[in-house]
C-alpha positions as protocol buffer text, in pm:
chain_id: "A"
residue {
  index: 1
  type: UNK
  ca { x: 0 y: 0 z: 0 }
}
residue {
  index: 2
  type: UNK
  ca { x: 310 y: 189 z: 70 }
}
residue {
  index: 3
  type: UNK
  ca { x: 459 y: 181 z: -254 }
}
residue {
  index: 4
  type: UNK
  ca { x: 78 y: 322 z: -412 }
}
residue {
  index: 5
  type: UNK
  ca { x: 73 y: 651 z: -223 }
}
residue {
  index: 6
  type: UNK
  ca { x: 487 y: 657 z: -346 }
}
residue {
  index: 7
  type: UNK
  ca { x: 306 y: 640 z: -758 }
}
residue {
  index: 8
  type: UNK
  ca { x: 12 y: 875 z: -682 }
}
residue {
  index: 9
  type: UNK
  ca { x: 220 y: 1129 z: -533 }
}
residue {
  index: 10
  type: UNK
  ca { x: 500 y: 1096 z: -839 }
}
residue {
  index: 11
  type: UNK
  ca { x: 190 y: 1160 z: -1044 }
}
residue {
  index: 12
  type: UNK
  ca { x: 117 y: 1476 z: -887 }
}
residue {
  index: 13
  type: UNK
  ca { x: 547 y: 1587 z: -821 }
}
residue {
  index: 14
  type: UNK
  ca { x: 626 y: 1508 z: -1124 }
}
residue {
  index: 15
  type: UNK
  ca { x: 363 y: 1802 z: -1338 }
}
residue {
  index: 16
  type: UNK
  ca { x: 434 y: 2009 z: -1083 }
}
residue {
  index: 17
  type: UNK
  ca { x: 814 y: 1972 z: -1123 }
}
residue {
  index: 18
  type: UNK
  ca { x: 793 y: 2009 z: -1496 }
}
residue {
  index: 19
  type: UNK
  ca { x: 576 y: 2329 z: -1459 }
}
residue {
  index: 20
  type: UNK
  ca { x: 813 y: 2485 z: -1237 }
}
residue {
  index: 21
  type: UNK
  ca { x: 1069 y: 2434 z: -1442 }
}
residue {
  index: 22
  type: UNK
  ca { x: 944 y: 2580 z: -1799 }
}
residue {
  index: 23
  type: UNK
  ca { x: 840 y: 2886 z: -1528 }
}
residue {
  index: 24
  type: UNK
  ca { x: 1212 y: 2935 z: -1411 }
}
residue {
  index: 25
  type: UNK
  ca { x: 1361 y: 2887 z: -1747 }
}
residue {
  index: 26
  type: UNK
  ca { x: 1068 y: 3164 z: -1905 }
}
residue {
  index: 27
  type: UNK
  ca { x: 1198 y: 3393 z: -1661 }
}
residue {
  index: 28
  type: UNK
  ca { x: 1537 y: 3344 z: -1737 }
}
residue {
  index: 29
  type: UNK
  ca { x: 1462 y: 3431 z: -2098 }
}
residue {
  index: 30
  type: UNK
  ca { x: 1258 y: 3676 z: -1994 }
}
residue {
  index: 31
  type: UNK
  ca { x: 1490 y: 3856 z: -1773 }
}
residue {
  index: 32
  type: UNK
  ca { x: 1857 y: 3717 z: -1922 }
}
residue {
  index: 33
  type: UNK
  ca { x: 1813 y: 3696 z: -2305 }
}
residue {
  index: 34
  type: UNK
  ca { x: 1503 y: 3989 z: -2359 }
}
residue {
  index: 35
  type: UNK
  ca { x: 1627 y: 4189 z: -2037 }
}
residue {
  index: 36
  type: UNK
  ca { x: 1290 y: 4318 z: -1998 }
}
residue {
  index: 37
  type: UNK
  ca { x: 1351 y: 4358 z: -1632 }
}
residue {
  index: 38
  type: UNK
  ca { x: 1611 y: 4638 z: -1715 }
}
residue {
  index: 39
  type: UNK
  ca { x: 1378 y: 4798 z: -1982 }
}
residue {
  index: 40
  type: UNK
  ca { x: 1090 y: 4823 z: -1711 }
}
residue {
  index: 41
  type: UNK
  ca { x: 1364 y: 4995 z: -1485 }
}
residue {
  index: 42
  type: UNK
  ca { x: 1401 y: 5280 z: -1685 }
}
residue {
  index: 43
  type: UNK
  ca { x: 1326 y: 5620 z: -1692 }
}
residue {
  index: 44
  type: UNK
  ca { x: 1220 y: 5592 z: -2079 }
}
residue {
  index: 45
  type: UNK
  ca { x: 893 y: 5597 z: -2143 }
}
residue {
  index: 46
  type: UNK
  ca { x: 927 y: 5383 z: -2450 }
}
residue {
  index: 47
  type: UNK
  ca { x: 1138 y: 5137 z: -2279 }
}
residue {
  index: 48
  type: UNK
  ca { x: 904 y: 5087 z: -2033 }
}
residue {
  index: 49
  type: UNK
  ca { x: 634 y: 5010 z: -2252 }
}
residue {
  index: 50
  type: UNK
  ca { x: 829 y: 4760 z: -2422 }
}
residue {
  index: 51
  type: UNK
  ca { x: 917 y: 4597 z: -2105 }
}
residue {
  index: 52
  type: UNK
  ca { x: 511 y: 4613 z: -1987 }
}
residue {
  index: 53
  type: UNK
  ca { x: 458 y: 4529 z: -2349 }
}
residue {
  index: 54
  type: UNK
  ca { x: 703 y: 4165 z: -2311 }
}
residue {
  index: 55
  type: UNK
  ca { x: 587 y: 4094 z: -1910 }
}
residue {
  index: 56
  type: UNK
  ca { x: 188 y: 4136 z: -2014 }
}
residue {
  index: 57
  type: UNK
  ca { x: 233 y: 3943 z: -2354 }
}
residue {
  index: 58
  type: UNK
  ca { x: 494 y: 3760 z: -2486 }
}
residue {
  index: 59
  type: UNK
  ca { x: 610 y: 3621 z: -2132 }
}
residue {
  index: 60
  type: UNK
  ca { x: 281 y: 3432 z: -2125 }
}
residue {
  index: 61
  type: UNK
  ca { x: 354 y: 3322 z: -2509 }
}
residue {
  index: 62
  type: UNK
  ca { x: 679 y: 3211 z: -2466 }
}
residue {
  index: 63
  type: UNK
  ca { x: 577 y: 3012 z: -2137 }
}
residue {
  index: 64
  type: UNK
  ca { x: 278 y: 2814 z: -2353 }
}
residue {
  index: 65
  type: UNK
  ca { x: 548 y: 2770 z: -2624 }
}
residue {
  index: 66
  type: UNK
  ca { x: 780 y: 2647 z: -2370 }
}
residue {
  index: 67
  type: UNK
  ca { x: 514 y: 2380 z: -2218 }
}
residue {
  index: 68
  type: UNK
  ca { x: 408 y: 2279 z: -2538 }
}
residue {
  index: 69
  type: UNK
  ca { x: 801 y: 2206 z: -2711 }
}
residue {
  index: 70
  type: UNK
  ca { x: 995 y: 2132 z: -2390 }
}
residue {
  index: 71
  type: UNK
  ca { x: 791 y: 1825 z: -2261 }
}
residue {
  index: 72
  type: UNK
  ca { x: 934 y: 1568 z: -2518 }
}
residue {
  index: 73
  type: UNK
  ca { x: 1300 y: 1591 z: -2501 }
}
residue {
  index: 74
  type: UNK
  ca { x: 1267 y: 1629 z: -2153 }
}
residue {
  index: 75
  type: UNK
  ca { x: 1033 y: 1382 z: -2014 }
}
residue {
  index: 76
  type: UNK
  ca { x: 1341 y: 1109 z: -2145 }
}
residue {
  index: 77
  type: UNK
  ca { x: 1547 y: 1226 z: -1931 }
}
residue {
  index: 78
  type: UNK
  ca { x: 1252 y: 1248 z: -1633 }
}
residue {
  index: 79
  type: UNK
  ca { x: 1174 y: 858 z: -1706 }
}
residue {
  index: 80
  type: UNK
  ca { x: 1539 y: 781 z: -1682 }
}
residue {
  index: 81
  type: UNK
  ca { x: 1540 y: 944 z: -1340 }
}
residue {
  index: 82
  type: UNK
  ca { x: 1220 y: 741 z: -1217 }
}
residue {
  index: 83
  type: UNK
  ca { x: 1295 y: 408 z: -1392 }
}
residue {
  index: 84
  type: UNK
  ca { x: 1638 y: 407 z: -1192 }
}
residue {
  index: 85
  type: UNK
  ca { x: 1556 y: 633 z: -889 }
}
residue {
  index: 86
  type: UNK
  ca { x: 1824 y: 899 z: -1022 }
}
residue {
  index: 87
  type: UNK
  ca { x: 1829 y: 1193 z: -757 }
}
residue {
  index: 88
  type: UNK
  ca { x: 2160 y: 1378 z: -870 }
}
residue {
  index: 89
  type: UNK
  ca { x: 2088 y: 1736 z: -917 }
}
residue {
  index: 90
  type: UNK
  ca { x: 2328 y: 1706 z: -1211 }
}
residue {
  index: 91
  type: UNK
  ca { x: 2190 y: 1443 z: -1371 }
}
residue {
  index: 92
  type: UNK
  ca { x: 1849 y: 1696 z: -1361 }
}
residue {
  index: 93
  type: UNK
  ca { x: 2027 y: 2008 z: -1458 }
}
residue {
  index: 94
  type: UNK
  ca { x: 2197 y: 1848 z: -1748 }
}
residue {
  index: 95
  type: UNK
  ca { x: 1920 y: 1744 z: -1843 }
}
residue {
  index: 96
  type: UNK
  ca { x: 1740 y: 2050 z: -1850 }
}
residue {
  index: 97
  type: UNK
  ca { x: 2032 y: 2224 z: -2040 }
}
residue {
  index: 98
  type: UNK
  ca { x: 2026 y: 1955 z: -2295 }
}
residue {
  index: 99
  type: UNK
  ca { x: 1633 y: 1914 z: -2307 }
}
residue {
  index: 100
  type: UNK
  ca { x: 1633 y: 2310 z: -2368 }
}
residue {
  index: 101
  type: UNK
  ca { x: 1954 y: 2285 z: -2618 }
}
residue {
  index: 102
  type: UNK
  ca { x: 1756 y: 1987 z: -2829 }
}
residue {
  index: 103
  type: UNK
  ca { x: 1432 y: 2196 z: -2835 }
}
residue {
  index: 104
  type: UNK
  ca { x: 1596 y: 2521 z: -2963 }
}
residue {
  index: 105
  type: UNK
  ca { x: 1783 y: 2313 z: -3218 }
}
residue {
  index: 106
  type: UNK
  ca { x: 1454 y: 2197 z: -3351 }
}
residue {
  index: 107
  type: UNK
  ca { x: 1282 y: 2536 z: -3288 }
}
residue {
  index: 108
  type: UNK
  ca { x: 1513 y: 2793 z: -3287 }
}
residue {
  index: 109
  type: UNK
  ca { x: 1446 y: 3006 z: -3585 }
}
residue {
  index: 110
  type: UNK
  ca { x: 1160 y: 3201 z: -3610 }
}
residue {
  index: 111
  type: UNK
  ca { x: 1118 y: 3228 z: -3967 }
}
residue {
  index: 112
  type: UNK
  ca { x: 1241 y: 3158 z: -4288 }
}
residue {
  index: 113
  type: UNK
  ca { x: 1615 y: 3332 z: -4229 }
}
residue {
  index: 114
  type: UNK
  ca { x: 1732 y: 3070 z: -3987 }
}
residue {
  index: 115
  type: UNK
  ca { x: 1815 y: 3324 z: -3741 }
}
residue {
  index: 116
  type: UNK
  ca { x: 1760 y: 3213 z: -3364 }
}
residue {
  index: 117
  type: UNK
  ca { x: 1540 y: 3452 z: -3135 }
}
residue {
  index: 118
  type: UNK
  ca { x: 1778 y: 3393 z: -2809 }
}
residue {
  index: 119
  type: UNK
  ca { x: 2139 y: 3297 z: -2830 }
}
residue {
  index: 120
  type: UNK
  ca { x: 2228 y: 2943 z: -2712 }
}
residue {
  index: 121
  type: UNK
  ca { x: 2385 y: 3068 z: -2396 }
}
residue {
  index: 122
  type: UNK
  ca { x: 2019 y: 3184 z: -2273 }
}
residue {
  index: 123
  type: UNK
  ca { x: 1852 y: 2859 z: -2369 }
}
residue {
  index: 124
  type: UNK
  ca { x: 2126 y: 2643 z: -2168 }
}
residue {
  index: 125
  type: UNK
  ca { x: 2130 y: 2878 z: -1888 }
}
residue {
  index: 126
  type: UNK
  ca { x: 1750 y: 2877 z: -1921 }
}
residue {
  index: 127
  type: UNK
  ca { x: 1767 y: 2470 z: -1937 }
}
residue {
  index: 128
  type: UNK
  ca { x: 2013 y: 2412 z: -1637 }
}
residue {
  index: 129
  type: UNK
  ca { x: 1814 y: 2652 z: -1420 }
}
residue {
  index: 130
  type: UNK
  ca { x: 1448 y: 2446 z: -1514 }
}
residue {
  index: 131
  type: UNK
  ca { x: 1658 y: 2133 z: -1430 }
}
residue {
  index: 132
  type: UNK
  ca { x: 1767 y: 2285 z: -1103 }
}
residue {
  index: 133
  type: UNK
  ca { x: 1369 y: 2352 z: -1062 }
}
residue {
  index: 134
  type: UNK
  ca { x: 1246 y: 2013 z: -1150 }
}
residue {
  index: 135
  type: UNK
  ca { x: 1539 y: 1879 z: -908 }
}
residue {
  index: 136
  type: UNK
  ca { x: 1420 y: 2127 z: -615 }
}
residue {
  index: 137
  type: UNK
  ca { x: 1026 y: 1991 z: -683 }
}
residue {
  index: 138
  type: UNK
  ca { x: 1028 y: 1630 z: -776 }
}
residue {
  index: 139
  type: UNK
  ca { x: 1353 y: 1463 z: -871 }
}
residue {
  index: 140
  type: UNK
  ca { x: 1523 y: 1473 z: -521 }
}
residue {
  index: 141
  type: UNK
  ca { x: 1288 y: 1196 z: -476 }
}
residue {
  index: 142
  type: UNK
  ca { x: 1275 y: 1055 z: -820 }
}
residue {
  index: 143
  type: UNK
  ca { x: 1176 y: 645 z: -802 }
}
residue {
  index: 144
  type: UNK
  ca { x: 860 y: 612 z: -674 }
}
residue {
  index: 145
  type: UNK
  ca { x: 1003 y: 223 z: -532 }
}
residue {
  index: 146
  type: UNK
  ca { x: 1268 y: 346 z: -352 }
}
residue {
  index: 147
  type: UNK
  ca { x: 1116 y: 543 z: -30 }
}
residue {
  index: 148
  type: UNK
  ca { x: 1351 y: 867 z: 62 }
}
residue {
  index: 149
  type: UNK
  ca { x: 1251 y: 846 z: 418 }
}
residue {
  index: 150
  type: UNK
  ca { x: 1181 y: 459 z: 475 }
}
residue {
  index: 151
  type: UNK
  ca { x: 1324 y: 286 z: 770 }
}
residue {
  index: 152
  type: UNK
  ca { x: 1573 y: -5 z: 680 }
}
residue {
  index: 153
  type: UNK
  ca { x: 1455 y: -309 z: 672 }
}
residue {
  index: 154
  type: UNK
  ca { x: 1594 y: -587 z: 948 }
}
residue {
  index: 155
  type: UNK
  ca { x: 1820 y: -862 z: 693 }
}
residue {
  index: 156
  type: UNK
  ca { x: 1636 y: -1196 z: 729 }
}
residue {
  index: 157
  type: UNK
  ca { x: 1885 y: -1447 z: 798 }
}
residue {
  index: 158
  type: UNK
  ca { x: 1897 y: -1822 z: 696 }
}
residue {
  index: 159
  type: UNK
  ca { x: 1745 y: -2113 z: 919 }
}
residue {
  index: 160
  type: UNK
  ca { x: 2050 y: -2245 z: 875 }
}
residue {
  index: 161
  type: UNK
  ca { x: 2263 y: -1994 z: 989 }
}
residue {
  index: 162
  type: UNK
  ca { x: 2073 y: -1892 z: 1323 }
}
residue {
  index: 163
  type: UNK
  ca { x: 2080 y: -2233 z: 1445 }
}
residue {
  index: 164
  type: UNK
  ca { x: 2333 y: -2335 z: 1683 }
}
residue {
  index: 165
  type: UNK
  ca { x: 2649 y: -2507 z: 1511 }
}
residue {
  index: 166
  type: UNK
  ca { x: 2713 y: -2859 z: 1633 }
}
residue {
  index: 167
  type: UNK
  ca { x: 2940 y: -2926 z: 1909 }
}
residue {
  index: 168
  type: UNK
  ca { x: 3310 y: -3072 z: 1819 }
}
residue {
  index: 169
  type: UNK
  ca { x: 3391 y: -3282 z: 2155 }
}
């Protein structure tokens, strides 16, 4: 019954985990790549309508684009984690960076030019810190089989080992 709760609540980390990572790696775009935090800091009028402009609008865009291109190259990674109960924050921000690099290489122009919107430093800084976000939510305790908290179990020993050995006289 143990090991159920364990599954139900990796059904409900694991969304969660994902979800909070496409959020930290949007705001890393958001703020890193676009620097729209620095053009609503401004005393320029224009600039701050630009940076209203990319918080109201194309944040939210780039977020659904995000969920909707990012959950295929990374759930691999993700299943490797569960199958073998891999808790490494490495192992989940490589895999972010890599998840995000894969996705930008298959998405990464926005038109016909083949000219990337961000620069690949952005998307790998904006895939190791959604790893580091997935780690922080749901792969510290990746493996639904293996408990993180569970007491160890007592080792069984053999009948024929905790039996007395016969006397030599």
């Amino acid at each position: 019954m143990d090991n159920v709760g364990r599954l139900i609540l990796r059904f409900i980390l694991i969304p969660l985990g994902y979800l909070a990572a496409v959020v930290a790696g949007t705001l890393v775009i958001v703020l890193g790549s676009w620097k729209l935090g620095q053009a609503a800091m401004t005393s320029d009028p224009d600039a701050q309508a630009v940076g209203l402009f990319g918080f109201l609008f194309a944040a939210p865009v780039l977020l659904v684009l995000l969920l909707s291109t990012m959950w295929l190259p990374a759930s691999i990674g993700v299943l490797i984690a569960e199958a073998f109960a891999v808790r490494s924050w490495i192992f989940h921000a490589a895999n972010g960076a890599v998840s995000a690099w894969v996705a930008w290489s298959m998405f990464g122009s926005i038109d016909e030019s083949g000219i990337p919107l961000n620069q690949p430093l952005a998307i790998i800084a904006a895939g190791l810190a959604g790893g580091f976000a997935y780690w922080a939510i749901a792969g510290w305790s990746a493996g639904f089989w293996k408990p993180v908290f569970g007491q160890p179990r007592a080792a069984v020993l053999p009948a024929s080992i905790t039996t007395r050995p016969p006397q030599i006289r």
